[in-house]
PDB file of C-alpha atoms and ligand atoms in Angstrom:
ATOM      1  CA  MET A   1     147.235 136.731 132.778  1.00  0.00           C
ATOM      2  CA  LYS A   2     145.623 134.469 135.365  1.00  0.00           C
ATOM      3  CA  VAL A   3     142.224 132.908 134.700  1.00  0.00           C
ATOM      4  CA  ILE A   4     140.582 131.877 137.950  1.00  0.00           C
ATOM      5  CA  ARG A   5     137.291 130.029 138.373  1.00  0.00           C
ATOM      6  CA  ASP A   6     137.363 129.302 142.077  1.00  0.00           C
ATOM      7  CA  PRO A   7     136.364 132.127 144.505  1.00  0.00           C
ATOM      8  CA  GLN A   8     138.698 130.845 147.227  1.00  0.00           C
ATOM      9  CA  LYS A   9     141.660 130.772 144.887  1.00  0.00           C
ATOM     10  CA  LEU A  10     140.703 134.283 143.821  1.00  0.00           C
ATOM     11  CA  GLY A  11     140.698 135.393 147.453  1.00  0.00           C
ATOM     12  CA  ARG A  12     144.217 134.071 147.987  1.00  0.00           C
ATOM     13  CA  LEU A  13     145.566 135.795 144.888  1.00  0.00           C
ATOM     14  CA  ILE A  14     143.921 139.134 145.730  1.00  0.00           C
ATOM     15  CA  LYS A  15     145.311 138.965 149.265  1.00  0.00           C
ATOM     16  CA  GLU A  16     148.792 138.594 147.819  1.00  0.00           C
ATOM     17  CA  VAL A  17     148.256 141.546 145.428  1.00  0.00           C
ATOM     18  CA  LYS A  18     147.047 143.755 148.285  1.00  0.00           C
ATOM     19  CA  ARG A  19     149.919 142.680 150.523  1.00  0.00           C
ATOM     20  CA  LYS A  20     152.256 144.136 147.906  1.00  0.00           C
ATOM     21  CA  GLY A  21     150.382 147.436 148.200  1.00  0.00           C
ATOM     22  CA  LYS A  22     149.068 147.370 144.631  1.00  0.00           C
ATOM     23  CA  SER A  23     145.958 149.315 143.657  1.00  0.00           C
ATOM     24  CA  VAL A  24     143.242 147.198 142.062  1.00  0.00           C
ATOM     25  CA  GLY A  25     140.877 148.221 139.254  1.00  0.00           C
ATOM     26  CA  PHE A  26     137.896 145.980 138.495  1.00  0.00           C
ATOM     27  CA  VAL A  27     135.763 145.644 135.353  1.00  0.00           C
ATOM     28  CA  PRO A  28     132.723 143.341 135.687  1.00  0.00           C
ATOM     29  CA  THR A  29     131.286 142.016 132.412  1.00  0.00           C
ATOM     30  CA  MET A  30     129.072 139.304 130.985  1.00  0.00           C
ATOM     31  CA  GLY A  31     131.599 138.654 128.223  1.00  0.00           C
ATOM     32  CA  ALA A  32     131.121 138.913 124.439  1.00  0.00           C
ATOM     33  CA  LEU A  33     133.566 141.753 124.805  1.00  0.00           C
ATOM     34  CA  HIS A  34     133.510 144.723 122.429  1.00  0.00           C
ATOM     35  CA  ALA A  35     135.158 148.136 122.271  1.00  0.00           C
ATOM     36  CA  GLY A  36     132.811 149.425 125.014  1.00  0.00           C
ATOM     37  CA  HIS A  37     134.126 146.870 127.496  1.00  0.00           C
ATOM     38  CA  LEU A  38     137.664 147.449 126.277  1.00  0.00           C
ATOM     39  CA  SER A  39     137.410 151.190 126.964  1.00  0.00           C
ATOM     40  CA  LEU A  40     136.699 150.337 130.617  1.00  0.00           C
ATOM     41  CA  ILE A  41     139.617 147.910 130.745  1.00  0.00           C
ATOM     42  CA  LYS A  42     141.966 150.454 129.138  1.00  0.00           C
ATOM     43  CA  GLU A  43     141.035 153.107 131.689  1.00  0.00           C
ATOM     44  CA  ALA A  44     141.443 150.597 134.520  1.00  0.00           C
ATOM     45  CA  ARG A  45     144.864 149.702 133.107  1.00  0.00           C
ATOM     46  CA  LYS A  46     145.876 153.387 133.156  1.00  0.00           C
ATOM     47  CA  GLU A  47     144.719 154.051 136.692  1.00  0.00           C
ATOM     48  CA  ASN A  48     145.695 150.907 138.623  1.00  0.00           C
ATOM     49  CA  ASP A  49     148.653 148.623 139.309  1.00  0.00           C
ATOM     50  CA  PHE A  50     146.506 145.517 138.966  1.00  0.00           C
ATOM     51  CA  VAL A  51     143.505 145.000 136.670  1.00  0.00           C
ATOM     52  CA  ALA A  52     140.855 142.361 137.315  1.00  0.00           C
ATOM     53  CA  ALA A  53     137.948 141.634 134.958  1.00  0.00           C
ATOM     54  CA  SER A  54     135.126 139.191 135.468  1.00  0.00           C
ATOM     55  CA  ILE A  55     133.163 137.308 132.845  1.00  0.00           C
ATOM     56  CA  PHE A  56     129.948 135.914 134.244  1.00  0.00           C
ATOM     57  CA  VAL A  57     126.565 135.704 132.544  1.00  0.00           C
ATOM     58  CA  ASN A  58     124.613 136.325 135.722  1.00  0.00           C
ATOM     59  CA  PRO A  59     121.406 134.258 135.765  1.00  0.00           C
ATOM     60  CA  ALA A  60     119.978 136.351 138.622  1.00  0.00           C
ATOM     61  CA  GLN A  61     119.570 139.370 136.340  1.00  0.00           C
ATOM     62  CA  PHE A  62     117.692 137.565 133.563  1.00  0.00           C
ATOM     63  CA  GLY A  63     113.912 137.150 133.604  1.00  0.00           C
ATOM     64  CA  PRO A  64     112.391 133.748 132.799  1.00  0.00           C
ATOM     65  CA  ALA A  65     111.511 134.808 129.252  1.00  0.00           C
ATOM     66  CA  GLU A  66     114.849 136.514 128.575  1.00  0.00           C
ATOM     67  CA  ASP A  67     117.922 135.463 126.611  1.00  0.00           C
ATOM     68  CA  LEU A  68     120.074 133.774 129.307  1.00  0.00           C
ATOM     69  CA  LYS A  69     120.517 130.601 127.268  1.00  0.00           C
ATOM     70  CA  LYS A  70     121.319 132.224 123.966  1.00  0.00           C
ATOM     71  CA  TYR A  71     123.426 135.104 125.353  1.00  0.00           C
ATOM     72  CA  PRO A  72     126.683 135.042 123.316  1.00  0.00           C
ATOM     73  CA  ARG A  73     129.647 133.362 125.044  1.00  0.00           C
ATOM     74  CA  PRO A  74     132.729 133.653 122.799  1.00  0.00           C
ATOM     75  CA  LEU A  75     135.054 132.832 125.689  1.00  0.00           C
ATOM     76  CA  LYS A  76     138.218 132.105 123.739  1.00  0.00           C
ATOM     77  CA  ASN A  77     138.096 135.440 121.973  1.00  0.00           C
ATOM     78  CA  ASP A  78     137.204 137.270 125.206  1.00  0.00           C
ATOM     79  CA  LEU A  79     140.281 135.888 126.928  1.00  0.00           C
ATOM     80  CA  LEU A  80     142.390 136.841 123.942  1.00  0.00           C
ATOM     81  CA  LEU A  81     141.097 140.420 124.122  1.00  0.00           C
ATOM     82  CA  CYS A  82     141.768 140.591 127.860  1.00  0.00           C
ATOM     83  CA  ARG A  83     145.292 139.322 127.347  1.00  0.00           C
ATOM     84  CA  LYS A  84     145.864 141.949 124.665  1.00  0.00           C
ATOM     85  CA  GLN A  85     144.784 144.697 127.068  1.00  0.00           C
ATOM     86  CA  LYS A  86     147.177 143.358 129.718  1.00  0.00           C
ATOM     87  CA  VAL A  87     144.471 142.380 132.174  1.00  0.00           C
ATOM     88  CA  ASP A  88     146.158 140.686 135.135  1.00  0.00           C
ATOM     89  CA  LEU A  89     143.297 138.489 136.235  1.00  0.00           C
ATOM     90  CA  VAL A  90     140.071 137.215 134.707  1.00  0.00           C
ATOM     91  CA  PHE A  91     137.570 135.817 137.184  1.00  0.00           C
ATOM     92  CA  LEU A  92     135.444 133.245 135.414  1.00  0.00           C
ATOM     93  CA  PRO A  93     133.129 131.630 137.938  1.00  0.00           C
ATOM     94  CA  ASP A  94     130.377 129.199 137.029  1.00  0.00           C
ATOM     95  CA  GLN A  95     126.831 129.468 138.296  1.00  0.00           C
ATOM     96  CA  GLN A  96     127.501 127.019 141.117  1.00  0.00           C
ATOM     97  CA  ALA A  97     130.443 129.069 142.412  1.00  0.00           C
ATOM     98  CA  MET A  98     128.368 132.271 142.575  1.00  0.00           C
ATOM     99  CA  TYR A  99     125.026 130.802 143.645  1.00  0.00           C
ATOM    100  CA  PRO A 100     125.733 127.577 145.512  1.00  0.00           C
ATOM    101  CA  GLN A 101     122.907 125.453 146.785  1.00  0.00           C
ATOM    102  CA  GLY A 102     121.011 127.203 149.554  1.00  0.00           C
ATOM    103  CA  PHE A 103     121.746 130.726 148.289  1.00  0.00           C
ATOM    104  CA  VAL A 104     118.970 133.100 149.453  1.00  0.00           C
ATOM    105  CA  THR A 105     120.582 136.498 150.088  1.00  0.00           C
ATOM    106  CA  TYR A 106     119.914 139.331 147.647  1.00  0.00           C
ATOM    107  CA  VAL A 107     120.645 143.057 147.539  1.00  0.00           C
ATOM    108  CA  ASN A 108     117.661 145.190 146.658  1.00  0.00           C
ATOM    109  CA  VAL A 109     118.275 148.855 145.906  1.00  0.00           C
ATOM    110  CA  GLU A 110     114.745 150.050 146.534  1.00  0.00           C
ATOM    111  CA  GLU A 111     112.841 152.621 144.463  1.00  0.00           C
ATOM    112  CA  LEU A 112     115.587 153.031 141.860  1.00  0.00           C
ATOM    113  CA  SER A 113     115.238 149.399 140.781  1.00  0.00           C
ATOM    114  CA  ASN A 114     111.548 149.550 139.940  1.00  0.00           C
ATOM    115  CA  ARG A 115     111.748 152.352 137.416  1.00  0.00           C
ATOM    116  CA  LEU A 116     112.610 152.549 133.709  1.00  0.00           C
ATOM    117  CA  CYS A 117     114.187 149.193 132.753  1.00  0.00           C
ATOM    118  CA  GLY A 118     113.058 147.754 136.095  1.00  0.00           C
ATOM    119  CA  LEU A 119     109.410 148.048 135.030  1.00  0.00           C
ATOM    120  CA  SER A 120     109.722 145.689 132.106  1.00  0.00           C
ATOM    121  CA  ARG A 121     112.498 143.621 133.703  1.00  0.00           C
ATOM    122  CA  PRO A 122     111.287 142.891 137.255  1.00  0.00           C
ATOM    123  CA  GLY A 123     114.086 141.516 139.428  1.00  0.00           C
ATOM    124  CA  HIS A 124     116.770 142.551 136.944  1.00  0.00           C
ATOM    125  CA  PHE A 125     118.459 145.144 139.140  1.00  0.00           C
ATOM    126  CA  ARG A 126     118.187 142.938 142.208  1.00  0.00           C
ATOM    127  CA  GLY A 127     120.262 140.441 140.250  1.00  0.00           C
ATOM    128  CA  VAL A 128     122.713 143.134 139.151  1.00  0.00           C
ATOM    129  CA  ALA A 129     123.147 144.630 142.638  1.00  0.00           C
ATOM    130  CA  THR A 130     123.585 141.182 144.180  1.00  0.00           C
ATOM    131  CA  VAL A 131     126.261 140.041 141.757  1.00  0.00           C
ATOM    132  CA  VAL A 132     128.138 143.356 141.909  1.00  0.00           C
ATOM    133  CA  ALA A 133     128.071 143.230 145.733  1.00  0.00           C
ATOM    134  CA  LYS A 134     129.436 139.675 145.672  1.00  0.00           C
ATOM    135  CA  LEU A 135     132.158 140.574 143.179  1.00  0.00           C
ATOM    136  CA  LEU A 136     133.157 143.658 145.196  1.00  0.00           C
ATOM    137  CA  ASN A 137     133.443 141.502 148.299  1.00  0.00           C
ATOM    138  CA  LEU A 138     135.516 138.904 146.481  1.00  0.00           C
ATOM    139  CA  ILE A 139     137.872 141.300 144.719  1.00  0.00           C
ATOM    140  CA  GLY A 140     137.884 144.343 146.992  1.00  0.00           C
ATOM    141  CA  PRO A 141     138.955 146.751 144.248  1.00  0.00           C
ATOM    142  CA  ASP A 142     139.987 150.359 144.790  1.00  0.00           C
ATOM    143  CA  ARG A 143     138.159 151.388 141.612  1.00  0.00           C
ATOM    144  CA  LEU A 144     135.145 149.904 139.855  1.00  0.00           C
ATOM    145  CA  TYR A 145     134.590 150.641 136.144  1.00  0.00           C
ATOM    146  CA  LEU A 146     131.098 150.785 134.619  1.00  0.00           C
ATOM    147  CA  GLY A 147     129.731 152.118 131.345  1.00  0.00           C
ATOM    148  CA  GLN A 148     127.364 155.061 130.952  1.00  0.00           C
ATOM    149  CA  LYS A 149     125.466 152.955 128.412  1.00  0.00           C
ATOM    150  CA  ASP A 150     123.755 151.245 131.322  1.00  0.00           C
ATOM    151  CA  ALA A 151     122.980 154.498 133.117  1.00  0.00           C
ATOM    152  CA  GLN A 152     120.359 153.127 135.496  1.00  0.00           C
ATOM    153  CA  GLN A 153     122.702 150.302 136.458  1.00  0.00           C
ATOM    154  CA  ALA A 154     125.495 152.789 137.235  1.00  0.00           C
ATOM    155  CA  ILE A 155     123.151 154.947 139.345  1.00  0.00           C
ATOM    156  CA  ILE A 156     121.894 151.896 141.263  1.00  0.00           C
ATOM    157  CA  VAL A 157     125.417 150.581 141.882  1.00  0.00           C
ATOM    158  CA  GLN A 158     126.515 154.038 143.026  1.00  0.00           C
ATOM    159  CA  ARG A 159     123.615 154.083 145.501  1.00  0.00           C
ATOM    160  CA  MET A 160     124.462 150.604 146.754  1.00  0.00           C
ATOM    161  CA  VAL A 161     128.157 151.467 147.179  1.00  0.00           C
ATOM    162  CA  LYS A 162     127.155 154.470 149.264  1.00  0.00           C
ATOM    163  CA  ASP A 163     124.390 152.800 151.267  1.00  0.00           C
ATOM    164  CA  LEU A 164     126.382 149.668 152.093  1.00  0.00           C
ATOM    165  CA  ASN A 165     129.747 151.434 152.567  1.00  0.00           C
ATOM    166  CA  PHE A 166     131.709 149.556 149.946  1.00  0.00           C
ATOM    167  CA  PRO A 167     135.203 151.104 150.047  1.00  0.00           C
ATOM    168  CA  VAL A 168     135.436 151.546 146.284  1.00  0.00           C
ATOM    169  CA  LYS A 169     135.487 154.489 143.904  1.00  0.00           C
ATOM    170  CA  LEU A 170     133.065 154.187 141.018  1.00  0.00           C
ATOM    171  CA  ARG A 171     134.231 155.357 137.599  1.00  0.00           C
ATOM    172  CA  VAL A 172     131.520 155.664 134.920  1.00  0.00           C
ATOM    173  CA  LEU A 173     132.916 155.959 131.398  1.00  0.00           C
ATOM    174  CA  PRO A 174     131.261 157.284 128.211  1.00  0.00           C
ATOM    175  CA  THR A 175     129.232 155.106 125.869  1.00  0.00           C
ATOM    176  CA  VAL A 176     131.234 153.760 122.945  1.00  0.00           C
ATOM    177  CA  ARG A 177     129.258 153.848 119.685  1.00  0.00           C
ATOM    178  CA  GLN A 178     129.685 152.501 116.199  1.00  0.00           C
ATOM    179  CA  GLU A 179     129.246 154.477 113.017  1.00  0.00           C
ATOM    180  CA  GLY A 180     125.713 155.852 112.848  1.00  0.00           C
ATOM    181  CA  GLY A 181     125.609 156.174 116.621  1.00  0.00           C
ATOM    182  CA  LEU A 182     124.408 152.726 117.661  1.00  0.00           C
ATOM    183  CA  ALA A 183     125.755 152.039 121.172  1.00  0.00           C
ATOM    184  CA  LEU A 184     127.924 148.928 121.190  1.00  0.00           C
ATOM    185  CA  SER A 185     126.231 146.069 122.985  1.00  0.00           C
ATOM    186  CA  SER A 186     126.774 142.326 123.164  1.00  0.00           C
ATOM    187  CA  ARG A 187     123.123 142.002 122.102  1.00  0.00           C
ATOM    188  CA  ASN A 188     123.680 143.809 118.776  1.00  0.00           C
ATOM    189  CA  VAL A 189     124.650 140.425 117.281  1.00  0.00           C
ATOM    190  CA  TYR A 190     120.965 139.483 117.441  1.00  0.00           C
ATOM    191  CA  LEU A 191     120.108 142.202 114.882  1.00  0.00           C
ATOM    192  CA  ASN A 192     119.742 141.098 111.270  1.00  0.00           C
ATOM    193  CA  ALA A 193     120.812 143.142 108.234  1.00  0.00           C
ATOM    194  CA  SER A 194     117.518 145.017 107.913  1.00  0.00           C
ATOM    195  CA  GLN A 195     117.274 145.683 111.653  1.00  0.00           C
ATOM    196  CA  LYS A 196     120.777 147.121 112.056  1.00  0.00           C
ATOM    197  CA  PRO A 197     120.033 150.439 110.333  1.00  0.00           C
ATOM    198  CA  GLN A 198     116.725 150.696 112.208  1.00  0.00           C
ATOM    199  CA  ALA A 199     118.602 150.295 115.509  1.00  0.00           C
ATOM    200  CA  THR A 200     120.338 153.660 115.000  1.00  0.00           C
ATOM    201  CA  VAL A 201     116.965 155.273 115.733  1.00  0.00           C
ATOM    202  CA  LEU A 202     117.739 155.241 119.468  1.00  0.00           C
ATOM    203  CA  PHE A 203     120.746 157.490 118.936  1.00  0.00           C
ATOM    204  CA  LYS A 204     118.815 159.579 116.399  1.00  0.00           C
ATOM    205  CA  ALA A 205     116.022 160.137 118.931  1.00  0.00           C
ATOM    206  CA  LEU A 206     118.579 161.220 121.556  1.00  0.00           C
ATOM    207  CA  SER A 207     120.228 163.530 119.022  1.00  0.00           C
ATOM    208  CA  LEU A 208     116.827 165.043 118.221  1.00  0.00           C
ATOM    209  CA  ALA A 209     116.252 165.678 121.933  1.00  0.00           C
ATOM    210  CA  ARG A 210     119.677 167.280 122.175  1.00  0.00           C
ATOM    211  CA  SER A 211     118.978 169.636 119.286  1.00  0.00           C
ATOM    212  CA  LEU A 212     115.505 170.555 120.578  1.00  0.00           C
ATOM    213  CA  ILE A 213     117.070 171.448 123.935  1.00  0.00           C
ATOM    214  CA  ASP A 214     119.815 173.420 122.180  1.00  0.00           C
ATOM    215  CA  GLN A 215     117.053 175.354 120.382  1.00  0.00           C
ATOM    216  CA  GLY A 216     115.552 176.262 123.756  1.00  0.00           C
ATOM    217  CA  GLN A 217     112.892 173.604 124.250  1.00  0.00           C
ATOM    218  CA  THR A 218     112.508 172.902 127.982  1.00  0.00           C
ATOM    219  CA  ASN A 219     109.233 170.984 128.029  1.00  0.00           C
ATOM    220  CA  ALA A 220     110.091 167.333 128.694  1.00  0.00           C
ATOM    221  CA  GLU A 221     106.745 166.010 127.501  1.00  0.00           C
ATOM    222  CA  ARG A 222     107.126 167.719 124.109  1.00  0.00           C
ATOM    223  CA  ILE A 223     110.639 166.391 123.676  1.00  0.00           C
ATOM    224  CA  ILE A 224     109.501 162.870 124.535  1.00  0.00           C
ATOM    225  CA  ARG A 225     106.620 163.130 122.064  1.00  0.00           C
ATOM    226  CA  ARG A 226     108.973 164.151 119.245  1.00  0.00           C
ATOM    227  CA  MET A 227     111.347 161.302 120.098  1.00  0.00           C
ATOM    228  CA  LYS A 228     108.495 158.786 120.066  1.00  0.00           C
ATOM    229  CA  GLU A 229     107.247 160.066 116.702  1.00  0.00           C
ATOM    230  CA  LEU A 230     110.694 159.584 115.227  1.00  0.00           C
ATOM    231  CA  ILE A 231     111.047 156.059 116.586  1.00  0.00           C
ATOM    232  CA  ALA A 232     107.563 155.033 115.450  1.00  0.00           C
ATOM    233  CA  ARG A 233     108.636 155.572 111.828  1.00  0.00           C
ATOM    234  CA  LYS A 234     110.854 152.486 111.986  1.00  0.00           C
ATOM    235  CA  LYS A 235     108.973 149.393 110.935  1.00  0.00           C
ATOM    236  CA  GLU A 236     110.297 146.980 113.550  1.00  0.00           C
ATOM    237  CA  ALA A 237     110.681 149.421 116.447  1.00  0.00           C
ATOM    238  CA  ARG A 238     108.494 148.959 119.537  1.00  0.00           C
ATOM    239  CA  ILE A 239     109.001 151.507 122.316  1.00  0.00           C
ATOM    240  CA  ASP A 240     109.362 150.184 125.843  1.00  0.00           C
ATOM    241  CA  TYR A 241     109.896 153.636 127.348  1.00  0.00           C
ATOM    242  CA  VAL A 242     111.236 157.084 126.558  1.00  0.00           C
ATOM    243  CA  ALA A 243     111.830 159.124 129.707  1.00  0.00           C
ATOM    244  CA  ILE A 244     113.513 162.220 131.042  1.00  0.00           C
ATOM    245  CA  VAL A 245     114.461 161.794 134.689  1.00  0.00           C
ATOM    246  CA  ASP A 246     116.639 163.341 137.359  1.00  0.00           C
ATOM    247  CA  LEU A 247     120.047 161.759 137.929  1.00  0.00           C
ATOM    248  CA  GLU A 248     119.640 160.799 141.564  1.00  0.00           C
ATOM    249  CA  LYS A 249     116.173 159.382 142.090  1.00  0.00           C
ATOM    250  CA  LEU A 250     115.245 158.743 138.470  1.00  0.00           C
ATOM    251  CA  ASN A 251     112.010 160.672 138.914  1.00  0.00           C
ATOM    252  CA  PRO A 252     110.476 162.156 135.766  1.00  0.00           C
ATOM    253  CA  VAL A 253     111.251 165.822 135.243  1.00  0.00           C
ATOM    254  CA  LYS A 254     108.736 168.173 133.647  1.00  0.00           C
ATOM    255  CA  LYS A 255     111.059 170.998 132.748  1.00  0.00           C
ATOM    256  CA  ILE A 256     114.651 170.761 131.594  1.00  0.00           C
ATOM    257  CA  ASP A 257     116.018 173.229 134.133  1.00  0.00           C
ATOM    258  CA  GLN A 258     118.333 170.835 135.966  1.00  0.00           C
ATOM    259  CA  ASP A 259     120.819 168.085 135.123  1.00  0.00           C
ATOM    260  CA  CYS A 260     118.864 165.135 133.784  1.00  0.00           C
ATOM    261  CA  LEU A 261     119.024 161.843 131.966  1.00  0.00           C
ATOM    262  CA  ILE A 262     117.183 161.234 128.717  1.00  0.00           C
ATOM    263  CA  CYS A 263     116.841 157.520 128.369  1.00  0.00           C
ATOM    264  CA  LEU A 264     115.001 154.996 126.286  1.00  0.00           C
ATOM    265  CA  ALA A 265     114.472 151.310 125.677  1.00  0.00           C
ATOM    266  CA  VAL A 266     113.250 150.152 122.283  1.00  0.00           C
ATOM    267  CA  LYS A 267     112.739 146.703 120.887  1.00  0.00           C
ATOM    268  CA  ILE A 268     113.960 146.257 117.328  1.00  0.00           C
ATOM    269  CA  GLY A 269     112.263 143.034 116.351  1.00  0.00           C
ATOM    270  CA  LYS A 270     112.926 140.810 119.353  1.00  0.00           C
ATOM    271  CA  THR A 271     116.068 142.623 120.493  1.00  0.00           C
ATOM    272  CA  ARG A 272     115.663 145.083 123.333  1.00  0.00           C
ATOM    273  CA  LEU A 273     118.123 147.978 123.105  1.00  0.00           C
ATOM    274  CA  ILE A 274     118.780 150.841 125.512  1.00  0.00           C
ATOM    275  CA  ASP A 275     120.569 154.159 125.247  1.00  0.00           C
ATOM    276  CA  ASN A 276     120.745 157.476 127.064  1.00  0.00           C
ATOM    277  CA  LEU A 277     122.098 160.975 127.118  1.00  0.00           C
ATOM    278  CA  VAL A 278     122.994 163.145 130.108  1.00  0.00           C
ATOM    279  CA  ILE A 279     121.950 166.774 129.835  1.00  0.00           C
ATOM    280  CA  THR A 280     123.954 169.090 132.029  1.00  0.00           C
ATOM    281  CA  HIS A 281     122.193 172.301 132.720  1.00  0.00           C
ATOM    282  CA  GLU A 282     124.385 175.351 132.790  1.00  0.00           C
ATOM    283  CA  LYS A 283     123.508 177.621 135.641  1.00  0.00           C
ATOM    284  CA  ASN A 284     123.847 181.268 134.744  1.00  0.00           C
TER     285      ASN A 284
HETATM  286  P1  AMP B 301     127.815 143.840 130.112  1.00  0.00           P
HETATM  287  O1  AMP B 301     128.827 142.834 129.649  1.00  0.00           O
HETATM  288  O2  AMP B 301     126.787 144.168 129.080  1.00  0.00           O
HETATM  289  O3  AMP B 301     127.229 143.492 131.457  1.00  0.00           O
HETATM  290  O4  AMP B 301     128.611 145.195 130.334  1.00  0.00           O
HETATM  291  C1  AMP B 301     129.725 145.266 131.191  1.00  0.00           C
HETATM  292  C2  AMP B 301     130.100 146.712 131.382  1.00  0.00           C
HETATM  293  O5  AMP B 301     130.425 147.301 130.125  1.00  0.00           O
HETATM  294  C3  AMP B 301     128.955 147.541 131.974  1.00  0.00           C
HETATM  295  O6  AMP B 301     129.485 148.451 132.928  1.00  0.00           O
HETATM  296  C4  AMP B 301     128.414 148.270 130.773  1.00  0.00           C
HETATM  297  O7  AMP B 301     127.803 149.501 131.087  1.00  0.00           O
HETATM  298  C5  AMP B 301     129.685 148.491 129.963  1.00  0.00           C
HETATM  299  N1  AMP B 301     129.356 148.718 128.553  1.00  0.00           N
HETATM  300  C6  AMP B 301     128.577 147.949 127.753  1.00  0.00           C
HETATM  301  N2  AMP B 301     128.444 148.520 126.537  1.00  0.00           N
HETATM  302  C7  AMP B 301     129.149 149.668 126.562  1.00  0.00           C
HETATM  303  C8  AMP B 301     129.410 150.703 125.614  1.00  0.00           C
HETATM  304  N3  AMP B 301     128.901 150.680 124.380  1.00  0.00           N
HETATM  305  N4  AMP B 301     130.180 151.739 125.993  1.00  0.00           N
HETATM  306  C9  AMP B 301     130.704 151.797 127.251  1.00  0.00           C
HETATM  307  N5  AMP B 301     130.499 150.849 128.183  1.00  0.00           N
HETATM  308  C10 AMP B 301     129.741 149.799 127.850  1.00  0.00           C
END
């Protein structure tokens, strides 16, 4: 496994890989790898001749009051995990390599970036879209692997890929959860022993929505109200948003009569967690 920090060196290696006609799968991450990341890597390994992963805690997607400094960076273990999964290349740039002095060019996926998580994290998706665009240009993969856990991110990247004609196929893979339903996240390490059980309330709220829909409830507002009531019972839970939106524009839906995304962001103590569920509507 090659670990490369320099974008130019990366370019030379990728050129060589492509010259040999190998297909390239790419998994971008911010490190602190867990089974969610590994599921993406495993799928990439299955579907491509060459697997590249990146580990870069992207400052452009963190707000000034967010956790950029304290974001976990267990690099040694991350590299070990990548090696185990037979990753061919880990791109490990530093801030200077990605945003050299004078950097002023950003990708803004309009409309989609200002909703849901974008409301409480202004600039976040501009940072995400910019870094993903840069990484796609540097690596030029055939397939890009993202997790459904970050549903808005996947929808925004899909839009960007289409709008800017990136020649890549996006693969979005299911959310990996731990026992009790909590979606794996690098930020779960911030939760203390009393917060961990409270954090399962996101999954419980989604499960409640699922069962209400299965019982025939189609009124989005009522479903959201029930979800909020459930979450409010947890002592340290503060709701950022609970929303039911369409899958393309992320506009709120009133009636569950189409495919939609039920999504939420909840702070448990100081830790902001997100989760979501896609509802596919069967047409009779
Ligand atoms: P991150 O390191 O948090 O930027 O995540 C890197 C990639 O892993 C993103 O595409 C995430 O959506 C994906 N990911 C994170 N957590 C999970 C999870 N629990 N299940 C599946 N994919 C995940």
